[in-house]
Structure formats: C-alpha cells, structure tokens
C-alpha cells in the first residue's frame, strides 16, 4: 500500500522531467566541483600575508580614528571612507519601498 | 587528494560559503515554489557574504575597534563594512520579490511556478 | 557685484562636482517626486523632466571637460582611490551618459501623455520615482570605477527596472517582473562572488588597482581568476540578455508600459554590455584570452543570439513582443563587436549601442502611439493604419529601415563598421551572420511598414478592443519625430558620436 504522496509523486515523474533532473544534478556537480577546486587554490584562511591585508586596511586601522574620529573602524568606513556605498544602500531601501508600494497598490 | 583535503580543511570557511552557494543555487533550480526559490536566493547570497567576511580574518585578530595604547593585531575592517551594505541590499531585494509574490498569489491563488505557467498557457 | 560672484561660486561648485551630481540630481528628484501629492498628474512628470534637463546640462559640461582636458577622476568625499570610492569619467562614460540622458529625456516627454493610459493616476508619483532612480543608477554605473559600488548601483537599477514593469499591474506584468527580479538577482549574486574573488586575489576594489594586481594574481591563482571571469560573464550575460539567458526579456519588455519598454530595451541592457566590456579589457588583460578564449565564446553566443532572436521575432503576432525579441538580436550585435576584439569591430559595436538606443526606443514609442490611439497590438491588424496615423507609422518605417541597415539610416553605419571589423579581424563567417540577420530583419520589419501604408483594412476582423483613432497628443508626437530625425541625422553625419568612440577604442587598442 503506497502512501498517497508517493503515488502522487510517481504520477508526476515523466521522462522529460527525469532527464531535466539528471541534467540539473550534473550541472550542479560540475559547478560544485569547480568551486571546490577554487577554494583549494585560495590563499590560506587567516594568513597575515594574504593580498587582502595590504596598505588599504593598514591605513584604515592606523589613521581611521584620527581622520574620522570614530574608534570603530567599521563605522569609519561605512560613514566616511565609503559613504557613497551607504548612500547607495539607503537608496536601495528607498527604491524597494517605492517599488513595493507601487506594486501592491496597482490593481 | 590529501593535498586537496588539507587545503579544504585550512579554508573551511571558504568551503562552507561555497557549499551554501551551491545549496542555494540547487534550491532555486529544483524547487518550483516561489517562496522556496527566494529562500534559495537568500542562502546563495549568504554564502557570498560569508566568503566576503571571512576574507578579512587575520590569525589572532581582534575586532577593529582601535585602541592605540597596546600593540595588537586587528582583522581587516573593509569586508565587514561592505557586507553591512550587502545585507541591506539583499533584504530590499527580498522584500520587493515577496511583494510580487503576494500580488501573484492574489491573481492565481497559488505560488507554484509550474502551476502558474500552466494556467497562463491554458486559456489561450 | 558680490551677488554675481556668489552665483559664479555656486555654479563652479555645481560643475566641479558634476560626476557625482549627474547621479544625485536624479536621486534627489526621485525623493522629491515621492513626496508630491498624488492628485496633480503633471507634477511628478514635470519634476522628472526638470531633473533630466539638469542632468543633460551636467553631461554637456562633462563632455566638454573630457574632450578638452582628458578623463576626470573624482574622489568621493575627498578620499583618494584605494581608500575611498572613485568616479572615473572617460570618453566611454560620456558617450553612455549622452545616450542615456538624450533618449531618456524624450521618453519622459512621451510618458507625460502616454503613461496615465497604462498606469493609474495615483501611482504616477511612484512610477516617476522608480524611473528616476533607475536612470540615476544607470548614469552612476557608467561613471563608477569601484566594483562594490557597481554592485550596489546594479541592485538599485534592478529594483527600479522591475518596479516600472510591475507598476502597470495585471498578472502578466507581475509575473514578468518577478522572473526578471529572480534572474537578475542570480546574475548579481554571481557578480558579487566574482568581486569577492578579485578582492581576495588583489586586495582592491578599484578597477585600476585590480588591473595593476591582476598579472600576479593570474600567475599565482589561475583557477580563481578564471572562475571570477566566468562568474562575471554569466552575470553580465544574464543582465544584458544574451542568448541562452535571455528568457526574462521578452515577457518583461513586452508587458510593461510603452515608456518602460523603451527605456528597458533602449538603455538598461546596453549599460550592462558596456560594464562587461570594461571588465574584459580593463580588469583582465588580452593575454588571458589566449589562455581561455572568452571572446570566441562571446562571438558564438552573440551570433546565436542574433539569429535566434530574429527567428523568434518573425514568429510573434504581438508588435511589442516582436520588438522585444528583436532587442535580443540587436544586443547580439553589440556583443559581436566586443567579441571581435578588433578596433573597427568594437567601434561598430559601441556605435550600435547609441544607434539602437535611438531606433528601438523610437519603435517602442511609435508602437505605443498606435496602441494609445487605436488599441491595436497585433501585427496583422495594423494593415492600413498608416493612413490614419501617418506620423507614427512613418517613424516606424524609418526605424524599420534603420533596423535592416538601409543606407542613410544610422543602423547602416554601425553595421558597416561591424562588417568591416569582421573582415579586418579575419572572421568572414560573422559577416555572413550580419548579412543573414539583416535579411531576417527585413523579412519581419518591412512587411509591417509596407502593410501599414499600402495594405487594405479588413473591418470584419477588427478586434473588440479596437477604438476609433484619436488624435496623437503633441507630447507623444514630438519625441517620436525627434528620434526619427536623429536616426536619419546620425545616418548621414555619424562623426559626432564616432569622435567619442574612437577615443575610447584608441585607449583599448593602443
């Protein structure tokens, strides 16, 4: 005696759907494999010699407090060094609100 | 193989972010429910955010709240600051997509993408 | 005297900050528009128009400054490049800004009359808010030199674009908008992941600094840099609607209100093509193409997209849907120019951005005029309509000829450059693609134009929604006439735009 949801599932499985599913899995495993290779090649996590830890971060940490007056360097970056990104962030929120209002009000 | 595994072990945060990315992508491709698709999208974006934030970590680093009196190592503040922006962007996108889902549910009475496709093609 | 000096001081500050004001003027106008009372129908549109005129003024200043003194670097907030965000105004940005604002201004004029027909009056304020945010962020995408800032602006543009589709209401628009939103987010997620990879390899977000560190990065981390390139390619191909990932475009562009279709088909997808070009030539060096032949892949996808887009367009019965499929074919030309990696070909591809922006928005606007006046959307009902609406259909005919590439229209010039580029690059196969697609364009565009003037109306097959022809309002007629005139003008005197493009191409291929 099959459970009804399994029977329903069996009814929905078609040849085309099966092929599509297999293709999807193959596609995903290729992507996953490439990304895993990418991870293995990346600079080691937490290594101070990584390209990321360069003069940019050094200046934020050394001069951030004196240049912007904020002891928290992250606040210094989001409100001063890269303030236009924050303006963009506020604009994204504003756009989303305007879009939601327009979308839900239209009939 | 052992080299690969040890590299993955060293970069376990990057690995986790890639796993999240693929899980999110899988959900978007396979699920037909629109809300699940959006959840998949968010998982995917979370994966990217995790990758970004973990880029900034330095071995033994402290949070970048600077106190010049003693000599300590701080983590790189830039990726964290960027991701604060990124999270808000992702939330806005999700909010608008969910509003569109609400509208679609009002029109069709379902959130299943396949069913919506069928209903659209049926009456014509 | 002192007040005169003060005025001068304010003006000089205004122009000094032109690179960022070009974005902020539109965003500020968007904020004001959303505060306006929803009763007056002309107020939001008028404000949008005023903001566009200001932006055109700033663009004119930027064009003058760039042509006389070379590229402008503008450090936002005074923080210099690797620490703060930098705007870089080059000839390419000026070219894109001119394209965006000249076409967009005309679309706003048109929408003053057409929009109340498609969008409810109380939503007009919201519509113009989203429109201004979209155009402002497109302008920002053309001038920013920072990859993360690009991501933020792309999301503003994506939500704005989906918003002006969904504003019409109705199931088709909502569904098209959601499809566009999801695919576009998939694209931006890929682009953000690629940005993260490049940031990890080079430690910078500024394009120039990334380019400086890219050689060592490719050497030490070849897989990472190639995966980043692949992710950028997928992301921008989704956003620019090249062949295998174009699925969102036909629904989105055909169901939207006519002004939205014009701006989406004419401008939005082109901006992403230009961004992709910048990633390819500014971030990665041509040596990369020897390791991984990305440009070959682009050429193949562009050719498929040209042919398949044209074939699908032939099969359509709805005029706006046909125009949308034709956009897929035309974005293929732009990518063909990029993929040839040859000066002449690239000149053709970039010139086609401007030319296609003019002709496609004009075609959408004249199709919108026909829909506005008569309610006809299907192609076979358009027979004989030319006698009732001579102006709209004459403009449509000029656009159709430009699409085919008949001499003395602007489409001819860009196709000529592309064709010469294929020969000079030693790829005559793609010349065949261009010629074949011109033929296909002729097969589906010209019968509409001929039928409209010489065909016989069949009153018995008139659709129920057909109305008697109303007079075309002046605010809709003027933009169509100006765009049609532009198509002819730039077909006969193409030098004006070529100056900017040749300067860009000379930098890319020294």
Coordinates of C-alpha atoms in Angstrom, one line a residue, chain A:
Chain A
X1 CA 0.0 0.0 0.0
X2 CA 1.6 3.2 -1.2
X3 CA 1.3 6.4 0.8
X4 CA -0.7 8.9 -1.2
X5 CA 2.1 11.5 -1.6
X6 CA 4.4 8.8 -3.1
X7 CA 1.7 7.8 -5.5
X8 CA 1.2 11.5 -6.4
X9 CA 5.0 11.8 -6.9
X10 CA 5.0 8.7 -9.1
X11 CA 2.3 10.2 -11.2
X12 CA 4.3 13.4 -11.7
X13 CA 7.5 11.7 -12.8
X14 CA 7.8 11.8 -16.6
X15 CA 10.7 11.0 -18.9
X16 CA 11.3 14.7 -19.7
X17 CA 11.2 15.6 -16.0
X18 CA 13.7 12.9 -15.2
X19 CA 16.1 14.0 -17.9
X20 CA 15.8 17.6 -16.7
X21 CA 16.5 16.5 -13.2
X22 CA 19.6 14.5 -14.1
X23 CA 20.9 17.4 -16.2
X24 CA 20.3 19.7 -13.3
X25 CA 22.3 17.5 -10.9
X26 CA 25.1 17.1 -13.5
X27 CA 25.2 20.8 -13.9
X28 CA 25.3 21.5 -10.2
X29 CA 28.0 18.9 -9.6
X30 CA 30.2 20.5 -12.2
X31 CA 29.7 23.9 -10.6
X32 CA 30.3 22.5 -7.2
X33 CA 33.5 20.7 -8.3
X34 CA 34.9 23.8 -9.9
X35 CA 34.1 25.9 -6.8
X36 CA 35.8 23.3 -4.6
X37 CA 38.9 23.5 -6.7
X38 CA 38.8 27.2 -6.4
X39 CA 38.6 27.0 -2.7
X40 CA 41.5 24.7 -2.6
X41 CA 43.6 27.2 -4.5
X42 CA 42.7 30.2 -2.5
X43 CA 45.2 32.0 -0.2
X44 CA 45.1 30.3 3.2
X45 CA 42.4 31.5 5.6
X46 CA 43.7 33.9 8.3
X47 CA 47.2 34.2 6.9
X48 CA 48.5 37.7 7.5
X49 CA 50.4 37.6 4.2
X50 CA 47.2 37.4 2.1
X51 CA 46.9 40.0 -0.6
X52 CA 43.8 41.3 1.2
X53 CA 45.8 42.6 4.2
X54 CA 47.5 45.4 2.3
X55 CA 48.1 49.1 2.7
X56 CA 44.4 49.9 2.3
X57 CA 43.4 48.0 5.5
X58 CA 46.5 49.3 7.3
X59 CA 45.6 52.9 6.7
X60 CA 42.0 52.3 7.9
X61 CA 43.3 50.8 11.1
X62 CA 46.1 53.3 11.7
X63 CA 44.6 56.6 10.7
X64 CA 40.9 55.8 10.9
X65 CA 40.4 57.2 14.4
X66 CA 42.3 60.4 13.8
X67 CA 40.9 61.0 10.3
X68 CA 37.3 60.4 11.0
X69 CA 37.0 60.5 14.8
X70 CA 35.4 57.0 15.1
X71 CA 37.3 54.4 17.2
X72 CA 35.2 51.7 15.5
X73 CA 37.0 51.4 12.1
X74 CA 33.9 49.7 10.5
X75 CA 31.8 52.8 11.3
X76 CA 34.6 55.0 10.0
X77 CA 34.5 53.1 6.7
X78 CA 30.7 53.0 6.2
X79 CA 30.1 56.6 7.2
X80 CA 33.1 58.3 5.8
X81 CA 35.6 56.5 3.6
X82 CA 33.0 54.7 1.6
X83 CA 30.0 56.8 2.4
X84 CA 28.6 56.7 -1.1
X85 CA 28.1 53.0 -0.7
X86 CA 26.0 53.7 2.3
X87 CA 24.0 56.3 0.4
X88 CA 23.5 53.7 -2.3
X89 CA 22.3 51.3 0.4
X90 CA 19.8 53.8 1.6
X91 CA 18.7 54.3 -2.0
X92 CA 18.2 50.6 -2.5
X93 CA 16.0 50.5 0.6
X94 CA 14.1 53.6 -0.7
X95 CA 13.7 52.0 -4.2
X96 CA 12.5 48.8 -2.7
X97 CA 9.9 50.6 -0.6
X98 CA 8.7 52.7 -3.5
X99 CA 8.5 49.6 -5.7
X100 CA 6.6 47.6 -3.0
X101 CA 4.1 50.4 -2.6
X102 CA 3.6 50.8 -6.4
X103 CA 3.3 47.1 -6.8
X104 CA 0.8 46.4 -4.1
X105 CA -1.3 49.5 -4.9
X106 CA -1.7 48.7 -8.6
X107 CA -4.8 46.7 -9.3

